[in-house]
């Protein structure tokens, strides 16, 4: 339990003699400042020799600065970017900076991510009420490219506060003016005097902050922001000391594999226990109405036992397959929709006008993270300990507590780094399953889903369909635009599933909404169009869907940018010029588009060139992509080159930005040519990496990225490069072959 500062402590600052960190051992010390919320305490734990300076920073006697990071490290570099902000404002030596996951605490709630991911639940609430509720529920969320955008200000304030306290402690020692002190490379300096942070930290804990705004470091001082500093998580990943969920080893631990019921109203009806008992090392078989788990001395034995069990499930709901999904999308498009956005008088623009129409489809997409779904759990004395990668630790803890019927204060969750995720680690069904197994077995258990199980029970990026209609003006520009999008209500489903224990959220989800904003994110085109409208047509497809890297942007960008290319063709205008003419009010995207055309040697998209363009904006960032692609002799799409120009605002770490853009391009390419599945009899057809048609190293194109320097506020980066890749490739295939592919993934032989 976290300690809560009383009113007097909040007014005067908390000395180390008056308040210890709740539950912390050793010499944990707390310093309060005026910007802290007054109703939440700090629950960091200090090791011997460490001083806690607020909810974000610990400084050891040896000078090590440890930054608590409330975001999941899934490979995107958040364990480096967020500490870099603190170190920059603190004046720390990067070689002495460390990182640890922040404990569950309302102080670390991510309102920005909650407003995107759970708009279906929180959209009806006033902003102030939503923010209070998100904090009260400790919604620590990683997603929607929000980490830097959500926490930069708090982290800078934390670094500035700790710096001021260190300077005041040094000035008191030296009899000088703290405002004349500077910090650099882990030292406080005043004139010719210097002292290490570690020496001053305990004394700094007794200092109080001045009133008013905290002074931030000046531009003439040595700064770390904007520097390509090495990742803090790389050494441990290289030498194997980094702990993923599957690396956890506990005394007496057993291993479990699981087989789950098909999609829909399905239940377990029969298993062959005798056959499983014949597998060496098997110690238990645990049955649940929705699944069966085999437990053994090794995971391999447990998984073999599942095959021997030959579990049979009964499905009483309607069967779902690819045809029923297609029919549901068709019915949704033909039915009533909800207008989500509009500009101008579209009805008047379309009246008696000749229009251009095109239909597009995208299939369900798999998350396809390299790490299979895994959690380790231990049940002892009525308490549960849980180790797992999670993008929503408070929700995972709550779900485990709920399924066991215990209070959340009896569950300790240890977040591990993730081997990818792309949104999959927002889900927490594996936490519930591991918790039940640990309680039943009364010994530590590590549950790992097989690759097949991970594919079969993914929360897929929803399939979607679009019917695009536009009218061209006399000058060839788009005069009117209508986008009708059929897709499941992913936002509502995500809120109902992940916020199951939040009665306020569940009540809000049930309110009349009028469409699902998460299902049509990015559908409003970036161009200046006098009259436009976006309609959402909810589709009931019978398949569980969830958040996937870039969300609906991954398909709305495909719809928009392919359609823009088709309109350019009808207008008889070269695709780059056609776009630029409509971007007069969007100079940042226009610059990306012009930069990528120059950098990539744009030839005008002439027939046979095999070049295609696409551009997109999201999360405060802008990108344009040029693709060179062709259809191989095997009738598969081959991508030879990807060029990207990016404006993501001010960069904390340019190397991390480059990594995310390059990785996003590859992820977007994988989604363009594979990473999708159909369904047969309530089961996904794709159940392995080999069946996903993912690009191999031999398929990897030449990649070129230009990041445009900008002083604008940082935008999101981790998802940015995904959406424009598929339409750029589709447009390139059109230029190469003269055939327009309007369905993802792009399968020329099956179109």
PDB file of N, CA, C and O in Angstrom, residues 345-401:
ATOM      1  N   UNK A 345     -21.400  20.802 -47.551  1.00  0.00           N
ATOM      2  CA  UNK A 345     -22.692  20.233 -47.960  1.00  0.00           C
ATOM      3  C   UNK A 345     -22.446  19.164 -49.012  1.00  0.00           C
ATOM      4  O   UNK A 345     -22.415  19.442 -50.215  1.00  0.00           O
ATOM      5  N   UNK A 346     -22.274  17.927 -48.545  1.00  0.00           N
ATOM      6  CA  UNK A 346     -21.945  16.838 -49.463  1.00  0.00           C
ATOM      7  C   UNK A 346     -23.126  16.495 -50.359  1.00  0.00           C
ATOM      8  O   UNK A 346     -22.942  16.193 -51.551  1.00  0.00           O
ATOM      9  N   UNK A 347     -24.336  16.541 -49.823  1.00  0.00           N
ATOM     10  CA  UNK A 347     -25.514  16.205 -50.624  1.00  0.00           C
ATOM     11  C   UNK A 347     -25.628  17.130 -51.822  1.00  0.00           C
ATOM     12  O   UNK A 347     -25.909  16.694 -52.948  1.00  0.00           O
ATOM     13  N   UNK A 348     -25.409  18.423 -51.610  1.00  0.00           N
ATOM     14  CA  UNK A 348     -25.477  19.380 -52.709  1.00  0.00           C
ATOM     15  C   UNK A 348     -24.353  19.148 -53.709  1.00  0.00           C
ATOM     16  O   UNK A 348     -24.538  19.288 -54.924  1.00  0.00           O
ATOM     17  N   UNK A 349     -23.181  18.770 -53.197  1.00  0.00           N
ATOM     18  CA  UNK A 349     -22.031  18.528 -54.078  1.00  0.00           C
ATOM     19  C   UNK A 349     -22.264  17.323 -54.980  1.00  0.00           C
ATOM     20  O   UNK A 349     -21.871  17.317 -56.154  1.00  0.00           O
ATOM     21  N   UNK A 350     -22.890  16.296 -54.431  1.00  0.00           N
ATOM     22  CA  UNK A 350     -23.123  15.070 -55.200  1.00  0.00           C
ATOM     23  C   UNK A 350     -24.380  15.134 -56.072  1.00  0.00           C
ATOM     24  O   UNK A 350     -24.560  14.299 -56.960  1.00  0.00           O
ATOM     25  N   UNK A 351     -25.245  16.103 -55.853  1.00  0.00           N
ATOM     26  CA  UNK A 351     -26.521  16.144 -56.553  1.00  0.00           C
ATOM     27  C   UNK A 351     -26.306  16.270 -58.062  1.00  0.00           C
ATOM     28  O   UNK A 351     -25.600  17.162 -58.537  1.00  0.00           O
ATOM     29  N   UNK A 352     -26.891  15.324 -58.786  1.00  0.00           N
ATOM     30  CA  UNK A 352     -26.843  15.309 -60.255  1.00  0.00           C
ATOM     31  C   UNK A 352     -25.416  15.324 -60.793  1.00  0.00           C
ATOM     32  O   UNK A 352     -25.169  15.771 -61.920  1.00  0.00           O
ATOM     33  N   UNK A 353     -24.455  14.839 -59.994  1.00  0.00           N
ATOM     34  CA  UNK A 353     -23.048  14.871 -60.416  1.00  0.00           C
ATOM     35  C   UNK A 353     -22.572  13.477 -60.800  1.00  0.00           C
ATOM     36  O   UNK A 353     -23.096  12.461 -60.331  1.00  0.00           O
ATOM     37  N   UNK A 354     -21.595  13.446 -61.664  1.00  0.00           N
ATOM     38  CA  UNK A 354     -20.947  12.183 -62.001  1.00  0.00           C
ATOM     39  C   UNK A 354     -19.897  11.899 -60.933  1.00  0.00           C
ATOM     40  O   UNK A 354     -19.050  12.744 -60.633  1.00  0.00           O
ATOM     41  N   UNK A 355     -19.957  10.729 -60.339  1.00  0.00           N
ATOM     42  CA  UNK A 355     -19.056  10.417 -59.239  1.00  0.00           C
ATOM     43  C   UNK A 355     -18.205   9.196 -59.582  1.00  0.00           C
ATOM     44  O   UNK A 355     -18.524   8.420 -60.488  1.00  0.00           O
ATOM     45  N   UNK A 356     -17.115   9.060 -58.838  1.00  0.00           N
ATOM     46  CA  UNK A 356     -16.213   7.913 -58.956  1.00  0.00           C
ATOM     47  C   UNK A 356     -16.392   7.066 -57.699  1.00  0.00           C
ATOM     48  O   UNK A 356     -16.397   7.591 -56.582  1.00  0.00           O
ATOM     49  N   UNK A 357     -16.543   5.762 -57.862  1.00  0.00           N
ATOM     50  CA  UNK A 357     -16.774   4.870 -56.719  1.00  0.00           C
ATOM     51  C   UNK A 357     -15.830   3.679 -56.791  1.00  0.00           C
ATOM     52  O   UNK A 357     -15.541   3.168 -57.885  1.00  0.00           O
ATOM     53  N   UNK A 358     -15.346   3.256 -55.630  1.00  0.00           N
ATOM     54  CA  UNK A 358     -14.498   2.063 -55.559  1.00  0.00           C
ATOM     55  C   UNK A 358     -14.718   1.391 -54.211  1.00  0.00           C
ATOM     56  O   UNK A 358     -14.921   2.067 -53.194  1.00  0.00           O
ATOM     57  N   UNK A 359     -14.689   0.064 -54.201  1.00  0.00           N
ATOM     58  CA  UNK A 359     -14.822  -0.716 -52.970  1.00  0.00           C
ATOM     59  C   UNK A 359     -13.489  -1.360 -52.617  1.00  0.00           C
ATOM     60  O   UNK A 359     -12.743  -1.819 -53.505  1.00  0.00           O
ATOM     61  N   UNK A 360     -13.195  -1.427 -51.315  1.00  0.00           N
ATOM     62  CA  UNK A 360     -11.944  -2.010 -50.827  1.00  0.00           C
ATOM     63  C   UNK A 360     -12.243  -2.946 -49.658  1.00  0.00           C
ATOM     64  O   UNK A 360     -13.245  -2.786 -48.966  1.00  0.00           O
ATOM     65  N   UNK A 361     -11.335  -3.907 -49.440  1.00  0.00           N
ATOM     66  CA  UNK A 361     -11.479  -4.863 -48.340  1.00  0.00           C
ATOM     67  C   UNK A 361     -10.124  -5.086 -47.669  1.00  0.00           C
ATOM     68  O   UNK A 361      -9.089  -5.055 -48.326  1.00  0.00           O
ATOM     69  N   UNK A 362     -10.170  -5.357 -46.376  1.00  0.00           N
ATOM     70  CA  UNK A 362      -8.974  -5.826 -45.670  1.00  0.00           C
ATOM     71  C   UNK A 362      -9.368  -7.013 -44.813  1.00  0.00           C
ATOM     72  O   UNK A 362     -10.477  -7.074 -44.275  1.00  0.00           O
ATOM     73  N   UNK A 363      -8.449  -7.971 -44.700  1.00  0.00           N
ATOM     74  CA  UNK A 363      -8.717  -9.152 -43.894  1.00  0.00           C
ATOM     75  C   UNK A 363      -8.326  -8.954 -42.445  1.00  0.00           C
ATOM     76  O   UNK A 363      -7.676  -7.969 -42.081  1.00  0.00           O
ATOM     77  N   UNK A 364      -8.717  -9.903 -41.614  1.00  0.00           N
ATOM     78  CA  UNK A 364      -8.306  -9.881 -40.209  1.00  0.00           C
ATOM     79  C   UNK A 364      -6.793 -10.062 -40.132  1.00  0.00           C
ATOM     80  O   UNK A 364      -6.225 -10.903 -40.832  1.00  0.00           O
ATOM     81  N   UNK A 365      -6.144  -9.273 -39.298  1.00  0.00           N
ATOM     82  CA  UNK A 365      -4.682  -9.327 -39.191  1.00  0.00           C
ATOM     83  C   UNK A 365      -4.261  -9.873 -37.841  1.00  0.00           C
ATOM     84  O   UNK A 365      -4.865  -9.570 -36.803  1.00  0.00           O
ATOM     85  N   UNK A 366      -3.208 -10.684 -37.853  1.00  0.00           N
ATOM     86  CA  UNK A 366      -2.637 -11.250 -36.636  1.00  0.00           C
ATOM     87  C   UNK A 366      -1.583 -10.305 -36.057  1.00  0.00           C
ATOM     88  O   UNK A 366      -0.887  -9.606 -36.797  1.00  0.00           O
ATOM     89  N   UNK A 367      -1.436 -10.315 -34.740  1.00  0.00           N
ATOM     90  CA  UNK A 367      -0.395  -9.495 -34.125  1.00  0.00           C
ATOM     91  C   UNK A 367       0.996 -10.048 -34.445  1.00  0.00           C
ATOM     92  O   UNK A 367       1.927  -9.290 -34.694  1.00  0.00           O
ATOM     93  N   UNK A 368       1.134 -11.359 -34.405  1.00  0.00           N
ATOM     94  CA  UNK A 368       2.353 -12.049 -34.848  1.00  0.00           C
ATOM     95  C   UNK A 368       3.612 -11.575 -34.138  1.00  0.00           C
ATOM     96  O   UNK A 368       4.673 -11.451 -34.741  1.00  0.00           O
ATOM     97  N   UNK A 369       3.512 -11.300 -32.833  1.00  0.00           N
ATOM     98  CA  UNK A 369       4.712 -10.996 -32.058  1.00  0.00           C
ATOM     99  C   UNK A 369       5.559 -12.253 -31.948  1.00  0.00           C
ATOM    100  O   UNK A 369       5.042 -13.370 -31.913  1.00  0.00           O
ATOM    101  N   UNK A 370       6.865 -12.080 -31.866  1.00  0.00           N
ATOM    102  CA  UNK A 370       7.740 -13.255 -31.848  1.00  0.00           C
ATOM    103  C   UNK A 370       7.628 -14.009 -30.528  1.00  0.00           C
ATOM    104  O   UNK A 370       7.845 -15.216 -30.466  1.00  0.00           O
ATOM    105  N   UNK A 371       7.278 -13.310 -29.443  1.00  0.00           N
ATOM    106  CA  UNK A 371       7.114 -13.969 -28.152  1.00  0.00           C
ATOM    107  C   UNK A 371       5.714 -14.556 -28.038  1.00  0.00           C
ATOM    108  O   UNK A 371       4.725 -13.828 -28.157  1.00  0.00           O
ATOM    109  N   UNK A 372       5.588 -15.844 -27.792  1.00  0.00           N
ATOM    110  CA  UNK A 372       4.244 -16.404 -27.604  1.00  0.00           C
ATOM    111  C   UNK A 372       3.637 -15.903 -26.301  1.00  0.00           C
ATOM    112  O   UNK A 372       4.342 -15.441 -25.397  1.00  0.00           O
ATOM    113  N   UNK A 373       2.347 -15.990 -26.191  1.00  0.00           N
ATOM    114  CA  UNK A 373       1.638 -15.538 -24.998  1.00  0.00           C
ATOM    115  C   UNK A 373       2.074 -16.367 -23.790  1.00  0.00           C
ATOM    116  O   UNK A 373       1.964 -17.590 -23.788  1.00  0.00           O
ATOM    117  N   UNK A 374       2.562 -15.688 -22.741  1.00  0.00           N
ATOM    118  CA  UNK A 374       3.159 -16.373 -21.591  1.00  0.00           C
ATOM    119  C   UNK A 374       2.888 -15.602 -20.308  1.00  0.00           C
ATOM    120  O   UNK A 374       2.895 -14.369 -20.296  1.00  0.00           O
ATOM    121  N   UNK A 375       2.670 -16.319 -19.218  1.00  0.00           N
ATOM    122  CA  UNK A 375       2.597 -15.725 -17.884  1.00  0.00           C
ATOM    123  C   UNK A 375       3.048 -16.766 -16.869  1.00  0.00           C
ATOM    124  O   UNK A 375       2.814 -17.968 -17.041  1.00  0.00           O
ATOM    125  N   UNK A 376       3.699 -16.299 -15.823  1.00  0.00           N
ATOM    126  CA  UNK A 376       4.120 -17.157 -14.720  1.00  0.00           C
ATOM    127  C   UNK A 376       3.393 -16.698 -13.463  1.00  0.00           C
ATOM    128  O   UNK A 376       3.313 -15.488 -13.202  1.00  0.00           O
ATOM    129  N   UNK A 377       2.849 -17.640 -12.690  1.00  0.00           N
ATOM    130  CA  UNK A 377       2.073 -17.284 -11.505  1.00  0.00           C
ATOM    131  C   UNK A 377       2.464 -18.177 -10.332  1.00  0.00           C
ATOM    132  O   UNK A 377       2.810 -19.345 -10.508  1.00  0.00           O
ATOM    133  N   UNK A 378       2.401 -17.581  -9.135  1.00  0.00           N
ATOM    134  CA  UNK A 378       2.660 -18.339  -7.907  1.00  0.00           C
ATOM    135  C   UNK A 378       1.605 -17.956  -6.873  1.00  0.00           C
ATOM    136  O   UNK A 378       1.353 -16.769  -6.643  1.00  0.00           O
ATOM    137  N   UNK A 379       0.988 -18.960  -6.240  1.00  0.00           N
ATOM    138  CA  UNK A 379      -0.057 -18.754  -5.235  1.00  0.00           C
ATOM    139  C   UNK A 379       0.473 -19.239  -3.888  1.00  0.00           C
ATOM    140  O   UNK A 379       0.898 -20.384  -3.734  1.00  0.00           O
ATOM    141  N   UNK A 380       0.472 -18.324  -2.912  1.00  0.00           N
ATOM    142  CA  UNK A 380       0.985 -18.702  -1.593  1.00  0.00           C
ATOM    143  C   UNK A 380       0.290 -17.869  -0.527  1.00  0.00           C
ATOM    144  O   UNK A 380       0.244 -16.637  -0.624  1.00  0.00           O
ATOM    145  N   UNK A 381      -0.245 -18.551   0.477  1.00  0.00           N
ATOM    146  CA  UNK A 381      -0.876 -17.891   1.620  1.00  0.00           C
ATOM    147  C   UNK A 381      -1.954 -16.900   1.185  1.00  0.00           C
ATOM    148  O   UNK A 381      -2.066 -15.791   1.730  1.00  0.00           O
ATOM    149  N   UNK A 382      -2.739 -17.294   0.191  1.00  0.00           N
ATOM    150  CA  UNK A 382      -3.834 -16.442  -0.240  1.00  0.00           C
ATOM    151  C   UNK A 382      -3.415 -15.244  -1.067  1.00  0.00           C
ATOM    152  O   UNK A 382      -4.225 -14.328  -1.294  1.00  0.00           O
ATOM    153  N   UNK A 383      -2.178 -15.243  -1.534  1.00  0.00           N
ATOM    154  CA  UNK A 383      -1.680 -14.139  -2.359  1.00  0.00           C
ATOM    155  C   UNK A 383      -1.136 -14.669  -3.683  1.00  0.00           C
ATOM    156  O   UNK A 383      -0.583 -15.779  -3.734  1.00  0.00           O
ATOM    157  N   UNK A 384      -1.283 -13.867  -4.709  1.00  0.00           N
ATOM    158  CA  UNK A 384      -0.829 -14.260  -6.044  1.00  0.00           C
ATOM    159  C   UNK A 384       0.301 -13.345  -6.498  1.00  0.00           C
ATOM    160  O   UNK A 384       0.202 -12.118  -6.392  1.00  0.00           O
ATOM    161  N   UNK A 385       1.356 -13.949  -7.002  1.00  0.00           N
ATOM    162  CA  UNK A 385       2.424 -13.206  -7.687  1.00  0.00           C
ATOM    163  C   UNK A 385       2.369 -13.582  -9.158  1.00  0.00           C
ATOM    164  O   UNK A 385       2.217 -14.760  -9.501  1.00  0.00           O
ATOM    165  N   UNK A 386       2.516 -12.578 -10.013  1.00  0.00           N
ATOM    166  CA  UNK A 386       2.303 -12.781 -11.446  1.00  0.00           C
ATOM    167  C   UNK A 386       3.416 -12.092 -12.216  1.00  0.00           C
ATOM    168  O   UNK A 386       3.738 -10.923 -11.967  1.00  0.00           O
ATOM    169  N   UNK A 387       4.019 -12.820 -13.155  1.00  0.00           N
ATOM    170  CA  UNK A 387       5.051 -12.263 -14.027  1.00  0.00           C
ATOM    171  C   UNK A 387       4.555 -12.364 -15.469  1.00  0.00           C
ATOM    172  O   UNK A 387       4.250 -13.461 -15.948  1.00  0.00           O
ATOM    173  N   UNK A 388       4.493 -11.248 -16.164  1.00  0.00           N
ATOM    174  CA  UNK A 388       4.003 -11.273 -17.544  1.00  0.00           C
ATOM    175  C   UNK A 388       4.303  -9.946 -18.225  1.00  0.00           C
ATOM    176  O   UNK A 388       4.436  -8.907 -17.565  1.00  0.00           O
ATOM    177  N   UNK A 389       4.409  -9.939 -19.568  1.00  0.00           N
ATOM    178  CA  UNK A 389       4.479  -8.668 -20.286  1.00  0.00           C
ATOM    179  C   UNK A 389       3.067  -8.112 -20.432  1.00  0.00           C
ATOM    180  O   UNK A 389       2.151  -8.838 -20.821  1.00  0.00           O
ATOM    181  N   UNK A 390       2.873  -6.861 -20.097  1.00  0.00           N
ATOM    182  CA  UNK A 390       1.538  -6.293 -20.197  1.00  0.00           C
ATOM    183  C   UNK A 390       1.596  -4.814 -20.519  1.00  0.00           C
ATOM    184  O   UNK A 390       2.435  -4.088 -19.991  1.00  0.00           O
ATOM    185  N   UNK A 391       0.716  -4.393 -21.386  1.00  0.00           N
ATOM    186  CA  UNK A 391       0.560  -2.979 -21.713  1.00  0.00           C
ATOM    187  C   UNK A 391      -0.490  -2.314 -20.831  1.00  0.00           C
ATOM    188  O   UNK A 391      -0.750  -1.122 -20.978  1.00  0.00           O
ATOM    189  N   UNK A 392      -1.076  -3.081 -19.925  1.00  0.00           N
ATOM    190  CA  UNK A 392      -2.099  -2.547 -19.021  1.00  0.00           C
ATOM    191  C   UNK A 392      -1.995  -3.272 -17.686  1.00  0.00           C
ATOM    192  O   UNK A 392      -2.841  -4.105 -17.349  1.00  0.00           O
ATOM    193  N   UNK A 393      -0.962  -2.990 -16.894  1.00  0.00           N
ATOM    194  CA  UNK A 393      -0.699  -3.785 -15.691  1.00  0.00           C
ATOM    195  C   UNK A 393      -1.821  -3.753 -14.663  1.00  0.00           C
ATOM    196  O   UNK A 393      -2.130  -4.777 -14.047  1.00  0.00           O
ATOM    197  N   UNK A 394      -2.442  -2.596 -14.452  1.00  0.00           N
ATOM    198  CA  UNK A 394      -3.521  -2.530 -13.469  1.00  0.00           C
ATOM    199  C   UNK A 394      -4.714  -3.372 -13.903  1.00  0.00           C
ATOM    200  O   UNK A 394      -5.373  -4.017 -13.074  1.00  0.00           O
ATOM    201  N   UNK A 395      -4.996  -3.400 -15.202  1.00  0.00           N
ATOM    202  CA  UNK A 395      -6.109  -4.196 -15.707  1.00  0.00           C
ATOM    203  C   UNK A 395      -5.792  -5.686 -15.624  1.00  0.00           C
ATOM    204  O   UNK A 395      -6.668  -6.497 -15.318  1.00  0.00           O
ATOM    205  N   UNK A 396      -4.542  -6.057 -15.891  1.00  0.00           N
ATOM    206  CA  UNK A 396      -4.149  -7.464 -15.776  1.00  0.00           C
ATOM    207  C   UNK A 396      -4.241  -7.918 -14.322  1.00  0.00           C
ATOM    208  O   UNK A 396      -4.731  -9.021 -14.026  1.00  0.00           O
ATOM    209  N   UNK A 397      -3.770  -7.074 -13.409  1.00  0.00           N
ATOM    210  CA  UNK A 397      -3.859  -7.413 -11.986  1.00  0.00           C
ATOM    211  C   UNK A 397      -5.318  -7.565 -11.549  1.00  0.00           C
ATOM    212  O   UNK A 397      -5.675  -8.508 -10.836  1.00  0.00           O
ATOM    213  N   UNK A 398      -6.149  -6.633 -11.989  1.00  0.00           N
ATOM    214  CA  UNK A 398      -7.560  -6.671 -11.606  1.00  0.00           C
ATOM    215  C   UNK A 398      -8.250  -7.919 -12.137  1.00  0.00           C
ATOM    216  O   UNK A 398      -9.071  -8.535 -11.449  1.00  0.00           O
ATOM    217  N   UNK A 399      -7.922  -8.314 -13.368  1.00  0.00           N
ATOM    218  CA  UNK A 399      -8.573  -9.489 -13.949  1.00  0.00           C
ATOM    219  C   UNK A 399      -8.160 -10.756 -13.219  1.00  0.00           C
ATOM    220  O   UNK A 399      -8.978 -11.653 -12.993  1.00  0.00           O
ATOM    221  N   UNK A 400      -6.877 -10.844 -12.828  1.00  0.00           N
ATOM    222  CA  UNK A 400      -6.417 -12.015 -12.083  1.00  0.00           C
ATOM    223  C   UNK A 400      -7.085 -12.074 -10.719  1.00  0.00           C
ATOM    224  O   UNK A 400      -7.503 -13.149 -10.258  1.00  0.00           O
ATOM    225  N   UNK A 401      -7.200 -10.929 -10.067  1.00  0.00           N
ATOM    226  CA  UNK A 401      -7.864 -10.898  -8.756  1.00  0.00           C
ATOM    227  C   UNK A 401      -9.329 -11.270  -8.876  1.00  0.00           C
ATOM    228  O   UNK A 401      -9.874 -12.019  -8.045  1.00  0.00           O
TER     229      UNK A 401
END
